[in-house]
PDB file of C-alpha atoms in Angstrom:
ATOM      1  CA  MET A  23      -5.862 -16.481  -1.454  1.00 39.00           C
ATOM      2  CA  ASP A  24      -8.121 -14.427   0.737  1.00 39.00           C
ATOM      3  CA  ASN A  25     -12.246 -15.516  -0.417  1.00 38.00           C
ATOM      4  CA  GLN A  26     -11.087 -17.714  -2.545  1.00 37.00           C
ATOM      5  CA  ASP A  27     -11.816 -21.333  -2.798  1.00 38.00           C
ATOM      6  CA  LYS A  28     -10.139 -23.334  -4.740  1.00 40.00           C
ATOM      7  CA  GLU A  29     -10.824 -27.546  -5.245  1.00 39.00           C
ATOM      8  CA  LEU A  30      -7.840 -30.161  -5.435  1.00 37.00           C
ATOM      9  CA  SER A  31      -8.694 -32.539  -7.552  1.00 37.00           C
ATOM     10  CA  THR A  32      -6.419 -35.596  -9.371  1.00 37.00           C
ATOM     11  CA  ASN A  33      -5.836 -35.638 -13.306  1.00 38.00           C
ATOM     12  CA  SER A  34      -8.537 -37.086 -14.685  1.00 38.00           C
ATOM     13  CA  SER A  35     -11.456 -36.686 -17.163  1.00 36.00           C
ATOM     14  CA  LYS A  36     -14.877 -36.828 -15.164  1.00 38.00           C
ATOM     15  CA  GLU A  37     -13.636 -34.603 -12.552  1.00 40.00           C
ATOM     16  CA  LYS A  38     -12.086 -30.739 -12.186  1.00 41.00           C
ATOM     17  CA  THR A  39      -8.637 -29.661 -12.412  1.00 43.00           C
ATOM     18  CA  THR A  40      -6.904 -26.612 -11.072  1.00 50.00           C
ATOM     19  CA  ILE A  41      -3.680 -25.175  -9.721  1.00 52.00           C
ATOM     20  CA  GLU A  42      -2.230 -27.453  -7.522  1.00 60.00           C
ATOM     21  CA  SER A  43       0.228 -25.791  -5.214  1.00 70.00           C
ATOM     22  CA  LYS A  44       3.501 -27.951  -3.017  1.00 77.00           C
ATOM     23  CA  GLU A  45       1.084 -28.028  -0.381  1.00 74.00           C
ATOM     24  CA  ASP A  46      -2.012 -29.539  -2.145  1.00 74.00           C
ATOM     25  CA  GLN A  47       0.151 -31.759  -3.923  1.00 80.00           C
ATOM     26  CA  GLU A  48       1.536 -33.424  -0.418  1.00 82.00           C
ATOM     27  CA  ILE A  49      -2.083 -33.102   1.203  1.00 79.00           C
ATOM     28  CA  ILE A  50      -3.887 -35.811  -1.717  1.00 80.00           C
ATOM     29  CA  ALA A  51      -0.238 -38.147  -1.911  1.00 83.00           C
ATOM     30  CA  GLN A  52      -1.578 -37.629   1.335  1.00 82.00           C
ATOM     31  CA  VAL A  53      -5.090 -38.857   0.371  1.00 81.00           C
ATOM     32  CA  LYS A  54      -3.728 -41.641  -1.713  1.00 83.00           C
ATOM     33  CA  LYS A  55      -1.481 -43.758   0.985  1.00 85.00           C
ATOM     34  CA  MET A  56      -4.513 -43.979   3.230  1.00 84.00           C
ATOM     35  CA  PRO A  57      -5.688 -47.478   3.092  1.00 86.00           C
ATOM     36  CA  ILE A  58      -9.375 -47.178   1.445  1.00 85.00           C
ATOM     37  CA  SER A  59     -10.440 -47.553  -1.518  1.00 85.00           C
ATOM     38  CA  ASP A  60      -9.798 -46.149  -5.211  1.00 83.00           C
ATOM     39  CA  GLN A  61     -13.836 -44.839  -5.354  1.00 83.00           C
ATOM     40  CA  GLN A  62     -12.851 -43.974  -1.499  1.00 82.00           C
ATOM     41  CA  LYS A  63      -9.652 -41.670  -2.532  1.00 78.00           C
ATOM     42  CA  ASN A  64     -11.279 -39.765  -5.435  1.00 78.00           C
ATOM     43  CA  ASP A  65     -14.375 -39.062  -3.473  1.00 75.00           C
ATOM     44  CA  LEU A  66     -12.485 -37.080  -0.910  1.00 73.00           C
ATOM     45  CA  ILE A  67      -9.806 -35.577  -3.141  1.00 71.00           C
ATOM     46  CA  ALA A  68     -12.630 -34.617  -5.345  1.00 69.00           C
ATOM     47  CA  THR A  69     -14.515 -33.051  -2.414  1.00 65.00           C
ATOM     48  CA  MET A  70     -11.258 -31.871  -0.046  1.00 61.00           C
ATOM     49  CA  GLU A  71     -11.617 -27.195  -0.198  1.00 63.00           C
ATOM     50  CA  MET A  72      -9.596 -24.668   1.266  1.00 62.00           C
ATOM     51  CA  TYR A  73     -10.514 -21.478   2.186  1.00 66.00           C
ATOM     52  CA  SER A  74      -8.811 -17.984   3.738  1.00 70.00           C
ATOM     53  CA  GLY A  75      -9.933 -14.719   4.759  1.00 71.00           C
ATOM     54  CA  PRO A  76     -11.484 -13.092   7.920  1.00 73.00           C
ATOM     55  CA  ILE A  77     -15.379 -14.635   6.814  1.00 79.00           C
ATOM     56  CA  PRO A  78     -16.140 -18.735   7.075  1.00 81.00           C
ATOM     57  CA  HIS A  79     -16.793 -19.915   3.788  1.00 79.00           C
ATOM     58  CA  PRO A  80     -20.641 -19.272   2.698  1.00 82.00           C
ATOM     59  CA  LYS A  81     -21.085 -22.920   3.306  1.00 81.00           C
ATOM     60  CA  ILE A  82     -19.849 -22.761   6.895  1.00 83.00           C
ATOM     61  CA  LEU A  83     -22.146 -19.801   7.553  1.00 85.00           C
ATOM     62  CA  ALA A  84     -25.339 -21.378   6.219  1.00 88.00           C
ATOM     63  CA  GLY A  85     -24.639 -23.918   8.941  1.00 87.00           C
ATOM     64  CA  TYR A  86     -23.686 -21.400  11.576  1.00 87.00           C
ATOM     65  CA  GLU A  87     -27.068 -19.796   9.891  1.00 87.00           C
ATOM     66  CA  ALA A  88     -29.333 -23.044  10.061  1.00 90.00           C
ATOM     67  CA  LEU A  89     -28.340 -23.283  14.071  1.00 88.00           C
ATOM     68  CA  ASP A  90     -28.999 -20.129  15.169  1.00 89.00           C
ATOM     69  CA  PRO A  91     -30.727 -17.855  13.357  1.00 91.00           C
ATOM     70  CA  GLY A  92     -29.734 -13.634  12.755  1.00 92.00           C
ATOM     71  CA  ALA A  93     -25.822 -15.978  13.530  1.00 89.00           C
ATOM     72  CA  ALA A  94     -24.602 -15.301  10.138  1.00 89.00           C
ATOM     73  CA  GLU A  95     -24.943 -11.678  10.140  1.00 91.00           C
ATOM     74  CA  LYS A  96     -23.382 -11.488  12.964  1.00 92.00           C
ATOM     75  CA  ILE A  97     -19.906 -13.062  12.319  1.00 89.00           C
ATOM     76  CA  ILE A  98     -20.099 -11.737   9.317  1.00 89.00           C
ATOM     77  CA  ASN A  99     -20.258  -8.040  10.948  1.00 91.00           C
ATOM     78  CA  ASN A 100     -17.618  -9.107  13.907  1.00 90.00           C
ATOM     79  CA  GLY A 101     -15.389  -9.925  10.839  1.00 87.00           C
ATOM     80  CA  ILE A 102     -15.673  -5.642   9.692  1.00 89.00           C
ATOM     81  CA  GLU A 103     -15.578  -4.520  12.977  1.00 91.00           C
ATOM     82  CA  GLU A 104     -11.668  -6.705  12.868  1.00 89.00           C
ATOM     83  CA  SER A 105     -11.336  -5.318   9.669  1.00 88.00           C
ATOM     84  CA  VAL A 106     -12.064  -1.372  10.914  1.00 91.00           C
ATOM     85  CA  HIS A 107     -10.184  -1.918  14.494  1.00 93.00           C
ATOM     86  CA  ARG A 108      -6.809  -3.413  12.349  1.00 90.00           C
ATOM     87  CA  ARG A 109      -7.300  -0.683   9.751  1.00 91.00           C
ATOM     88  CA  LYS A 110      -7.588   2.068  13.332  1.00 93.00           C
ATOM     89  CA  LEU A 111      -4.287   0.113  14.881  1.00 92.00           C
ATOM     90  CA  GLU A 112      -1.812   0.656  11.585  1.00 89.00           C
ATOM     91  CA  THR A 113      -3.283   4.337  11.135  1.00 89.00           C
ATOM     92  CA  ALA A 114      -1.912   4.733  14.498  1.00 90.00           C
ATOM     93  CA  ARG A 115       1.294   2.915  14.694  1.00 87.00           C
ATOM     94  CA  GLN A 116       1.680   5.015  11.391  1.00 84.00           C
ATOM     95  CA  ARG A 117       1.333   8.939  13.339  1.00 86.00           C
ATOM     96  CA  ARG A 118       3.476   7.522  15.633  1.00 86.00           C
ATOM     97  CA  ARG A 119       6.088   6.360  13.450  1.00 81.00           C
ATOM     98  CA  GLY A 120       5.654   9.814  11.883  1.00 80.00           C
ATOM     99  CA  ARG A 121       5.703  11.829  15.647  1.00 85.00           C
ATOM    100  CA  LEU A 122       8.745   9.799  16.292  1.00 83.00           C
ATOM    101  CA  ALA A 123      10.754  10.225  13.041  1.00 79.00           C
ATOM    102  CA  TRP A 124       9.046  14.321  14.328  1.00 82.00           C
ATOM    103  CA  THR A 125      10.933  14.322  17.236  1.00 87.00           C
ATOM    104  CA  SER A 126      14.119  12.083  16.256  1.00 81.00           C
ATOM    105  CA  MET A 127      15.414  15.127  13.814  1.00 81.00           C
ATOM    106  CA  VAL A 128      14.332  18.178  15.606  1.00 85.00           C
ATOM    107  CA  ALA A 129      16.150  16.692  18.318  1.00 86.00           C
ATOM    108  CA  LEU A 130      19.700  15.552  16.505  1.00 83.00           C
ATOM    109  CA  VAL A 131      19.527  19.438  13.949  1.00 83.00           C
ATOM    110  CA  ILE A 132      18.749  20.489  19.184  1.00 88.00           C
ATOM    111  CA  VAL A 133      22.156  18.696  19.445  1.00 84.00           C
ATOM    112  CA  CYS A 134      24.373  19.234  16.671  1.00 83.00           C
ATOM    113  CA  ILE A 135      23.500  23.239  17.001  1.00 85.00           C
ATOM    114  CA  LEU A 136      24.833  23.227  20.066  1.00 87.00           C
ATOM    115  CA  PHE A 137      27.732  21.362  19.920  1.00 86.00           C
ATOM    116  CA  ILE A 138      28.109  23.728  16.677  1.00 85.00           C
ATOM    117  CA  ILE A 139      27.742  26.635  19.321  1.00 89.00           C
ATOM    118  CA  GLY A 140      30.600  24.644  21.795  1.00 88.00           C
ATOM    119  CA  SER A 141      32.556  24.802  19.418  1.00 89.00           C
ATOM    120  CA  PHE A 142      32.167  28.483  18.079  1.00 89.00           C
ATOM    121  CA  PHE A 143      32.937  29.339  22.182  1.00 90.00           C
ATOM    122  CA  LEU A 144      35.998  26.640  21.724  1.00 89.00           C
ATOM    123  CA  ILE A 145      37.640  27.941  17.727  1.00 89.00           C
ATOM    124  CA  MET A 146      37.417  31.541  20.296  1.00 90.00           C
ATOM    125  CA  ASN A 147      38.700  31.186  22.673  1.00 91.00           C
ATOM    126  CA  ASP A 148      42.224  30.099  21.230  1.00 88.00           C
ATOM    127  CA  HIS A 149      40.758  25.895  20.780  1.00 88.00           C
ATOM    128  CA  THR A 150      40.994  25.510  17.072  1.00 87.00           C
ATOM    129  CA  ILE A 151      41.834  21.997  16.279  1.00 89.00           C
ATOM    130  CA  ILE A 152      39.520  21.160  18.650  1.00 87.00           C
ATOM    131  CA  GLY A 153      36.431  23.285  18.311  1.00 86.00           C
ATOM    132  CA  SER A 154      37.073  22.857  14.425  1.00 87.00           C
ATOM    133  CA  ILE A 155      37.319  18.685  15.568  1.00 87.00           C
ATOM    134  CA  PHE A 156      34.408  18.602  17.971  1.00 82.00           C
ATOM    135  CA  GLY A 157      31.627  21.254  15.480  1.00 84.00           C
ATOM    136  CA  GLY A 158      33.060  18.575  12.249  1.00 85.00           C
ATOM    137  CA  SER A 159      32.425  15.892  14.281  1.00 85.00           C
ATOM    138  CA  SER A 160      29.038  16.149  15.854  1.00 82.00           C
ATOM    139  CA  PHE A 161      27.636  17.973  11.887  1.00 81.00           C
ATOM    140  CA  VAL A 162      28.707  14.119  10.775  1.00 86.00           C
ATOM    141  CA  VAL A 163      26.844  12.807  12.853  1.00 82.00           C
ATOM    142  CA  LEU A 164      23.637  14.539  13.188  1.00 79.00           C
ATOM    143  CA  VAL A 165      24.145  13.146   8.759  1.00 81.00           C
ATOM    144  CA  ALA A 166      24.207   9.597  10.102  1.00 82.00           C
ATOM    145  CA  CYS A 167      22.224   9.889  12.547  1.00 78.00           C
ATOM    146  CA  PHE A 168      19.446  11.238  10.049  1.00 76.00           C
ATOM    147  CA  PHE A 169      19.929   8.568   6.739  1.00 78.00           C
ATOM    148  CA  SER A 170      19.989   5.878   9.335  1.00 76.00           C
ATOM    149  CA  ASN A 171      16.473   8.085  11.200  1.00 72.00           C
ATOM    150  CA  ILE A 172      14.870   7.618   7.725  1.00 69.00           C
ATOM    151  CA  GLU A 173      16.353   4.610   7.123  1.00 69.00           C
ATOM    152  CA  GLN A 174      14.843   2.715   9.708  1.00 67.00           C
ATOM    153  CA  LEU A 175      10.926   5.023  10.319  1.00 65.00           C
ATOM    154  CA  SER A 176      10.369   5.437   6.343  1.00 66.00           C
ATOM    155  CA  ASN A 177      10.004   1.047   6.304  1.00 66.00           C
ATOM    156  CA  ASN A 178       6.745  -0.248   6.470  1.00 64.00           C
ATOM    157  CA  ASN A 179       7.856  -3.841   9.977  1.00 64.00           C
ATOM    158  CA  ASP A 180       7.556  -3.257  12.879  1.00 60.00           C
ATOM    159  CA  ILE A 181      10.149  -0.991  14.848  1.00 55.00           C
ATOM    160  CA  SER A 182      10.061  -2.813  17.659  1.00 56.00           C
ATOM    161  CA  THR A 183      10.354  -6.521  15.308  1.00 55.00           C
ATOM    162  CA  ASN A 184      11.730  -6.031  12.517  1.00 52.00           C
ATOM    163  CA  LYS A 185      14.557  -8.676  13.170  1.00 54.00           C
ATOM    164  CA  GLU A 186      17.074  -7.265  10.752  1.00 54.00           C
ATOM    165  CA  ASN A 187      17.484  -4.105  12.553  1.00 50.00           C
ATOM    166  CA  MET A 188      17.911  -6.379  16.137  1.00 50.00           C
ATOM    167  CA  GLU A 189      20.595  -8.066  14.641  1.00 55.00           C
ATOM    168  CA  LYS A 190      21.930  -4.734  13.327  1.00 53.00           C
ATOM    169  CA  SER A 191      22.180  -3.274  16.650  1.00 49.00           C
ATOM    170  CA  ALA A 192      24.002  -6.400  18.469  1.00 47.00           C
TER     171      ALA A 192
END
């Protein structure tokens, strides 16, 4: 609903009717309960607007421009700069997650190779059962860690604020 105006209105024939959300209906119900005349209530509901987005509504921008010439341009430029900044932060976060994924995968492979080499030496020194368990368990741990990391790092949520992962680890 960004950058869109939404007029709230009653269902009378004189006024423009639009789709009203549950929140809109609650606001209209509150206005109808106000101790003012029916005409004032209808006027208030007909002129009530909601707007959301990084840049203020054009009417509000016009008001700022009337108060301080050039203010509207500064506000728009600020909104654009904020958007560019947010995209840079998201890109940096994704790069960081990619580096973290590769680093953890390489570390897991190195550790697994070390465990398999240790398993090989145990088997060569007549500790076949322990060596086999050691090597097999290291391989299972490697596969499990790969699957765990792929799921966590390919997720779009931020790692530090992902409530599901925090609850699972607790």
